[in-house]
Amino acid sequence: MSEAWKILAALTLARMCMGFQFQAVPALASHLTTAGGMSFAALGTLTGAYLLPGVAAALGSGWLGQRLGDIRTALWGLGLMVAGGVGGWLANDFTAAVIWRLLAGCGAVGLNVMLNKMAADWFQDRDDLPTAMGVLVSSWPAGIAIAMLVLPPLALSAGLGAALVVPAVLCAAALVMLAAVWRAPQGAAGPRAAQASGWPTARELVLILIAGSIWGVYNMALIASIAWTPGLLQSHGMGEINASVAVSLIGWAAIVSVAAGGWLAAHSRWRDLPALACFALSAAGLAALPALGISAGSAAMMLGLG
């Protein structure tokens, strides 16, 4: 394995922790509503708080990355994820849990910006850049799928507290691993002092906002479906573990479909067609979920959504 791919493996594992930590709340929803006494509205708030920092955290991490360096900023992001995870585990009221969740989310969003930049630095001007970025992007659904498989059984066997602290432990392990493995590629730009830079033109800004809106709305639908489908299946009589395993299939399928979508877009005469077809299929599948009852948790349905 080349050094670039070893670095990518460390970056991918670090990013996988994001998906795992995000999905911890939906994966443990039934335990949080019973043992934790949370309402579904509170669960939704706690779930969404993780990505609420969004734009501010992303812009802030980009600014810090230019001045502190990408690896320092990434490690700070992981450190905030560890602190937020431990704080959420120890929190004894809902307000504190939301605050710690917001802190972890700030770290996760900042980490995400830096990991993409760090991977691009290692694979720029290489033919395997699309493949490398596909691997990195697939770590998000992989982390979600692993959380759905690991956390519910752990909560049943060891208790809610043990399951809640696991994401922080994984983030701490990723921090140590990334600090030990990372080195900048030859010729990569280091931290620099603040300097004036051009602002996007009006046309560029409009195009950025359109692309960002599409990406944001799509992710909102994906996150909502993964977060609430386990509870939907349980309401139709499916057991907690079976529901979690079923929904994890969405994440496992997404790992493959991310790479396949990139390949289709690159080899299609109409590059937008694969995305439009996937949007249409996803919309049809999500609309059908509430009407299908327990059969919505079939492997075919979950894999199809993924």
C-alpha positions as a Python dict, from the first residue, in 0.01 Angstrom:
ca = {
    (1, 'M'): (0, 0, 0),
    (2, 'S'): (138, 340, -100),
    (3, 'E'): (189, 610, 160),
    (4, 'A'): (-95, 816, 11),
    (5, 'W'): (-342, 533, 66),
    (6, 'K'): (-216, 474, 421),
    (7, 'I'): (-281, 841, 494),
    (8, 'L'): (-623, 811, 330),
    (9, 'A'): (-705, 514, 553),
    (10, 'A'): (-635, 724, 864),
    (11, 'L'): (-840, 1016, 727),
    (12, 'T'): (-1128, 783, 639),
    (13, 'L'): (-1134, 624, 985),
    (14, 'A'): (-1133, 969, 1146),
    (15, 'R'): (-1426, 1077, 929),
    (16, 'M'): (-1609, 753, 1005),
    (17, 'C'): (-1620, 866, 1369),
    (18, 'M'): (-1836, 1160, 1257),
    (19, 'G'): (-2105, 934, 1119),
    (20, 'F'): (-2083, 709, 1423),
    (21, 'Q'): (-2115, 995, 1673),
    (22, 'F'): (-2396, 1160, 1480),
    (23, 'Q'): (-2599, 839, 1462),
    (24, 'A'): (-2555, 759, 1832),
    (25, 'V'): (-2873, 949, 1924),
    (26, 'P'): (-3103, 789, 1661),
    (27, 'A'): (-2950, 445, 1728),
    (28, 'L'): (-3026, 478, 2100),
    (29, 'A'): (-3363, 652, 2055),
    (30, 'S'): (-3569, 383, 2227),
    (31, 'H'): (-3337, 386, 2530),
    (32, 'L'): (-3331, 766, 2549),
    (33, 'T'): (-3712, 781, 2545),
    (34, 'T'): (-3748, 516, 2815),
    (35, 'A'): (-3444, 535, 3045),
    (36, 'G'): (-3369, 898, 2957),
    (37, 'G'): (-3730, 1015, 2953),
    (38, 'M'): (-3688, 1219, 2633),
    (39, 'S'): (-3975, 1306, 2400),
    (40, 'F'): (-3947, 1259, 2025),
    (41, 'A'): (-3920, 1638, 1988),
    (42, 'A'): (-3624, 1636, 2228),
    (43, 'L'): (-3465, 1352, 2032),
    (44, 'G'): (-3502, 1550, 1712),
    (45, 'T'): (-3344, 1854, 1872),
    (46, 'L'): (-3054, 1652, 2009),
    (47, 'T'): (-3000, 1480, 1673),
    (48, 'G'): (-3007, 1804, 1473),
    (49, 'A'): (-2785, 1994, 1715),
    (50, 'Y'): (-2485, 1797, 1591),
    (51, 'L'): (-2491, 1956, 1245),
    (52, 'L'): (-2655, 2285, 1345),
    (53, 'P'): (-2317, 2471, 1364),
    (54, 'G'): (-2283, 2396, 992),
    (55, 'V'): (-2186, 2706, 797),
    (56, 'A'): (-2022, 2893, 1084),
    (57, 'A'): (-1810, 2596, 1188),
    (58, 'A'): (-1712, 2519, 829),
    (59, 'L'): (-1602, 2875, 751),
    (60, 'G'): (-1429, 2905, 1087),
    (61, 'S'): (-1235, 2583, 1039),
    (62, 'G'): (-1128, 2692, 692),
    (63, 'W'): (-998, 3018, 835),
    (64, 'L'): (-818, 2834, 1117),
    (65, 'G'): (-676, 2580, 874),
    (66, 'Q'): (-509, 2855, 676),
    (67, 'R'): (-345, 2995, 987),
    (68, 'L'): (-281, 2695, 1214),
    (69, 'G'): (-237, 2426, 949),
    (70, 'D'): (-472, 2148, 846),
    (71, 'I'): (-349, 1877, 1084),
    (72, 'R'): (-368, 2103, 1390),
    (73, 'T'): (-719, 2213, 1298),
    (74, 'A'): (-826, 1853, 1233),
    (75, 'L'): (-691, 1739, 1570),
    (76, 'W'): (-868, 2029, 1740),
    (77, 'G'): (-1188, 1911, 1571),
    (78, 'L'): (-1142, 1558, 1701),
    (79, 'G'): (-1062, 1699, 2043),
    (80, 'L'): (-1392, 1888, 2048),
    (81, 'M'): (-1571, 1569, 1942),
    (82, 'V'): (-1411, 1384, 2234),
    (83, 'A'): (-1498, 1661, 2480),
    (84, 'G'): (-1854, 1687, 2349),
    (85, 'G'): (-1899, 1311, 2365),
    (86, 'V'): (-1773, 1285, 2723),
    (87, 'G'): (-1975, 1590, 2828),
    (88, 'G'): (-2292, 1447, 2674),
    (89, 'W'): (-2230, 1118, 2851),
    (90, 'L'): (-2199, 1297, 3186),
    (91, 'A'): (-2479, 1550, 3126),
    (92, 'N'): (-2764, 1522, 3374),
    (93, 'D'): (-3019, 1743, 3198),
    (94, 'F'): (-3138, 1806, 2844),
    (95, 'T'): (-2998, 2158, 2808),
    (96, 'A'): (-2648, 2043, 2900),
    (97, 'A'): (-2676, 1749, 2658),
    (98, 'V'): (-2768, 1986, 2373),
    (99, 'I'): (-2476, 2220, 2453),
    (100, 'W'): (-2227, 1933, 2455),
    (101, 'R'): (-2379, 1798, 2134),
    (102, 'L'): (-2334, 2138, 1970),
    (103, 'L'): (-1969, 2141, 2078),
    (104, 'A'): (-1910, 1796, 1931),
    (105, 'G'): (-2083, 1908, 1611),
    (106, 'C'): (-1856, 2212, 1579),
    (107, 'G'): (-1558, 1980, 1597),
    (108, 'A'): (-1709, 1737, 1347),
    (109, 'V'): (-1790, 2001, 1086),
    (110, 'G'): (-1445, 2154, 1122),
    (111, 'L'): (-1281, 1814, 1100),
    (112, 'N'): (-1476, 1734, 784),
    (113, 'V'): (-1351, 2046, 605),
    (114, 'M'): (-990, 1967, 689),
    (115, 'L'): (-1007, 1597, 602),
    (116, 'N'): (-1131, 1675, 252),
    (117, 'K'): (-850, 1926, 203),
    (118, 'M'): (-588, 1685, 343),
    (119, 'A'): (-699, 1404, 115),
    (120, 'A'): (-705, 1633, -189),
    (121, 'D'): (-347, 1746, -111),
    (122, 'W'): (-223, 1386, -124),
    (123, 'F'): (-412, 1287, -440),
    (124, 'Q'): (-408, 1603, -649),
    (125, 'D'): (-305, 1552, -1013),
    (126, 'R'): (-346, 1173, -974),
    (127, 'D'): (-579, 951, -1175),
    (128, 'D'): (-710, 789, -857),
    (129, 'L'): (-830, 1119, -704),
    (130, 'P'): (-1202, 1044, -772),
    (131, 'T'): (-1164, 698, -620),
    (132, 'A'): (-985, 834, -315),
    (133, 'M'): (-1248, 1100, -255),
    (134, 'G'): (-1522, 840, -302),
    (135, 'V'): (-1362, 627, -32),
    (136, 'L'): (-1339, 926, 202),
    (137, 'V'): (-1701, 1032, 142),
    (138, 'S'): (-1828, 677, 197),
    (139, 'S'): (-1695, 686, 554),
    (140, 'W'): (-1999, 890, 667),
    (141, 'P'): (-2260, 623, 581),
    (142, 'A'): (-2018, 355, 704),
    (143, 'G'): (-2001, 521, 1045),
    (144, 'I'): (-2382, 545, 1055),
    (145, 'A'): (-2421, 178, 964),
    (146, 'I'): (-2169, 65, 1227),
    (147, 'A'): (-2344, 272, 1494),
    (148, 'M'): (-2676, 106, 1410),
    (149, 'L'): (-2517, -237, 1444),
    (150, 'V'): (-2309, -176, 1758),
    (151, 'L'): (-2487, 69, 1988),
    (152, 'P'): (-2835, -87, 2037),
    (153, 'P'): (-2699, -431, 2143),
    (154, 'L'): (-2440, -261, 2363),
    (155, 'A'): (-2709, -55, 2536),
    (156, 'L'): (-2913, -369, 2599),
    (157, 'S'): (-2619, -563, 2742),
    (158, 'A'): (-2413, -296, 2921),
    (159, 'G'): (-2658, -9, 2970),
    (160, 'L'): (-2726, 329, 2810),
    (161, 'G'): (-2426, 498, 2974),
    (162, 'A'): (-2177, 254, 2821),
    (163, 'A'): (-2326, 303, 2476),
    (164, 'L'): (-2320, 683, 2505),
    (165, 'V'): (-1948, 701, 2586),
    (166, 'V'): (-1834, 475, 2299),
    (167, 'P'): (-1838, 755, 2031),
    (168, 'A'): (-1604, 968, 2246),
    (169, 'V'): (-1367, 672, 2291),
    (170, 'L'): (-1356, 613, 1915),
    (171, 'C'): (-1291, 983, 1847),
    (172, 'A'): (-1003, 977, 2098),
    (173, 'A'): (-854, 672, 1923),
    (174, 'A'): (-887, 847, 1585),
    (175, 'L'): (-713, 1156, 1725),
    (176, 'V'): (-414, 950, 1843),
    (177, 'M'): (-399, 756, 1516),
    (178, 'L'): (-417, 1065, 1294),
    (179, 'A'): (-153, 1247, 1500),
    (180, 'A'): (79, 947, 1469),
    (181, 'V'): (27, 877, 1097),
    (182, 'W'): (-14, 1215, 929),
    (183, 'R'): (255, 1394, 742),
    (184, 'A'): (204, 1661, 479),
    (185, 'P'): (276, 1565, 116),
    (186, 'Q'): (574, 1724, -48),
    (187, 'G'): (490, 2068, -181),
    (188, 'A'): (170, 2113, 22),
    (189, 'A'): (97, 2467, 134),
    (190, 'G'): (152, 2528, 503),
    (191, 'P'): (-11, 2779, 737),
    (192, 'R'): (5, 3136, 618),
    (193, 'A'): (-63, 3477, 754),
    (194, 'A'): (-393, 3645, 678),
    (195, 'Q'): (-398, 3815, 342),
    (196, 'A'): (-651, 3970, 112),
    (197, 'S'): (-826, 3728, -121),
    (198, 'G'): (-1078, 3761, -398),
    (199, 'W'): (-1450, 3711, -332),
    (200, 'P'): (-1648, 3493, -575),
    (201, 'T'): (-1817, 3676, -858),
    (202, 'A'): (-2196, 3714, -846),
    (203, 'R'): (-2241, 3427, -1091),
    (204, 'E'): (-2002, 3203, -900),
    (205, 'L'): (-2177, 3282, -573),
    (206, 'V'): (-2519, 3197, -721),
    (207, 'L'): (-2388, 2866, -854),
    (208, 'I'): (-2228, 2784, -518),
    (209, 'L'): (-2555, 2859, -337),
    (210, 'I'): (-2755, 2644, -581),
    (211, 'A'): (-2517, 2350, -544),
    (212, 'G'): (-2505, 2394, -166),
    (213, 'S'): (-2884, 2408, -143),
    (214, 'I'): (-2921, 2085, -342),
    (215, 'W'): (-2658, 1914, -126),
    (216, 'G'): (-2815, 2046, 194),
    (217, 'V'): (-3174, 1945, 112),
    (218, 'Y'): (-3059, 1600, -2),
    (219, 'N'): (-2864, 1546, 320),
    (220, 'M'): (-3160, 1667, 526),
    (221, 'A'): (-3378, 1398, 368),
    (222, 'L'): (-3112, 1130, 409),
    (223, 'I'): (-3044, 1213, 773),
    (224, 'A'): (-3414, 1233, 857),
    (225, 'S'): (-3483, 894, 699),
    (226, 'I'): (-3195, 721, 875),
    (227, 'A'): (-3275, 887, 1208),
    (228, 'W'): (-3645, 804, 1221),
    (229, 'T'): (-3687, 480, 1024),
    (230, 'P'): (-3580, 259, 1321),
    (231, 'G'): (-3859, 407, 1533),
    (232, 'L'): (-4106, 371, 1246),
    (233, 'L'): (-4022, 2, 1207),
    (234, 'Q'): (-4047, -55, 1582),
    (235, 'S'): (-4389, 110, 1586),
    (236, 'H'): (-4501, -155, 1336),
    (237, 'G'): (-4384, -435, 1565),
    (238, 'M'): (-4024, -499, 1457),
    (239, 'G'): (-3777, -562, 1739),
    (240, 'E'): (-3518, -299, 1827),
    (241, 'I'): (-3215, -500, 1711),
    (242, 'N'): (-3381, -611, 1387),
    (243, 'A'): (-3487, -254, 1312),
    (244, 'S'): (-3134, -126, 1370),
    (245, 'V'): (-2982, -396, 1150),
    (246, 'A'): (-3234, -323, 876),
    (247, 'V'): (-3165, 51, 873),
    (248, 'S'): (-2789, -11, 879),
    (249, 'L'): (-2831, -160, 531),
    (250, 'I'): (-2898, 192, 401),
    (251, 'G'): (-2550, 292, 515),
    (252, 'W'): (-2380, -21, 382),
    (253, 'A'): (-2545, 23, 42),
    (254, 'A'): (-2451, 391, 35),
    (255, 'I'): (-2083, 298, 66),
    (256, 'V'): (-2109, 122, -270),
    (257, 'S'): (-2352, 364, -432),
    (258, 'V'): (-2131, 667, -360),
    (259, 'A'): (-1850, 517, -567),
    (260, 'A'): (-2094, 384, -828),
    (261, 'G'): (-2257, 726, -862),
    (262, 'G'): (-1922, 887, -930),
    (263, 'W'): (-1841, 623, -1189),
    (264, 'L'): (-2181, 665, -1360),
    (265, 'A'): (-2148, 1042, -1367),
    (266, 'A'): (-1801, 1016, -1519),
    (267, 'H'): (-1912, 769, -1789),
    (268, 'S'): (-2261, 901, -1866),
    (269, 'R'): (-2330, 1115, -2169),
    (270, 'W'): (-2566, 1318, -1949),
    (271, 'R'): (-2376, 1367, -1624),
    (272, 'D'): (-2673, 1492, -1424),
    (273, 'L'): (-2892, 1196, -1519),
    (274, 'P'): (-2764, 953, -1250),
    (275, 'A'): (-2824, 1214, -978),
    (276, 'L'): (-3175, 1297, -1107),
    (277, 'A'): (-3264, 927, -1129),
    (278, 'C'): (-3140, 866, -774),
    (279, 'F'): (-3336, 1164, -640),
    (280, 'A'): (-3653, 1028, -804),
    (281, 'L'): (-3602, 675, -673),
    (282, 'S'): (-3521, 804, -324),
    (283, 'A'): (-3831, 1024, -318),
    (284, 'A'): (-4051, 732, -423),
    (285, 'G'): (-3895, 501, -163),
    (286, 'L'): (-3923, 751, 122),
    (287, 'A'): (-4286, 829, 32),
    (288, 'A'): (-4364, 456, 42),
    (289, 'L'): (-4201, 392, 382),
    (290, 'P'): (-4496, 494, 604),
    (291, 'A'): (-4743, 295, 393),
    (292, 'L'): (-4554, -35, 383),
    (293, 'G'): (-4578, -122, 752),
    (294, 'I'): (-4325, -374, 878),
    (295, 'S'): (-4238, -477, 522),
    (296, 'A'): (-4066, -137, 488),
    (297, 'G'): (-3778, -296, 680),
    (298, 'S'): (-3714, -561, 417),
    (299, 'A'): (-3359, -595, 294),
    (300, 'A'): (-3463, -506, -60),
    (301, 'M'): (-3628, -181, 54),
    (302, 'M'): (-3341, -72, 275),
    (303, 'L'): (-3074, -160, 16),
    (304, 'G'): (-3277, 18, -250),
    (305, 'L'): (-3291, 336, -43),
    (306, 'G'): (-2917, 311, 22),
}
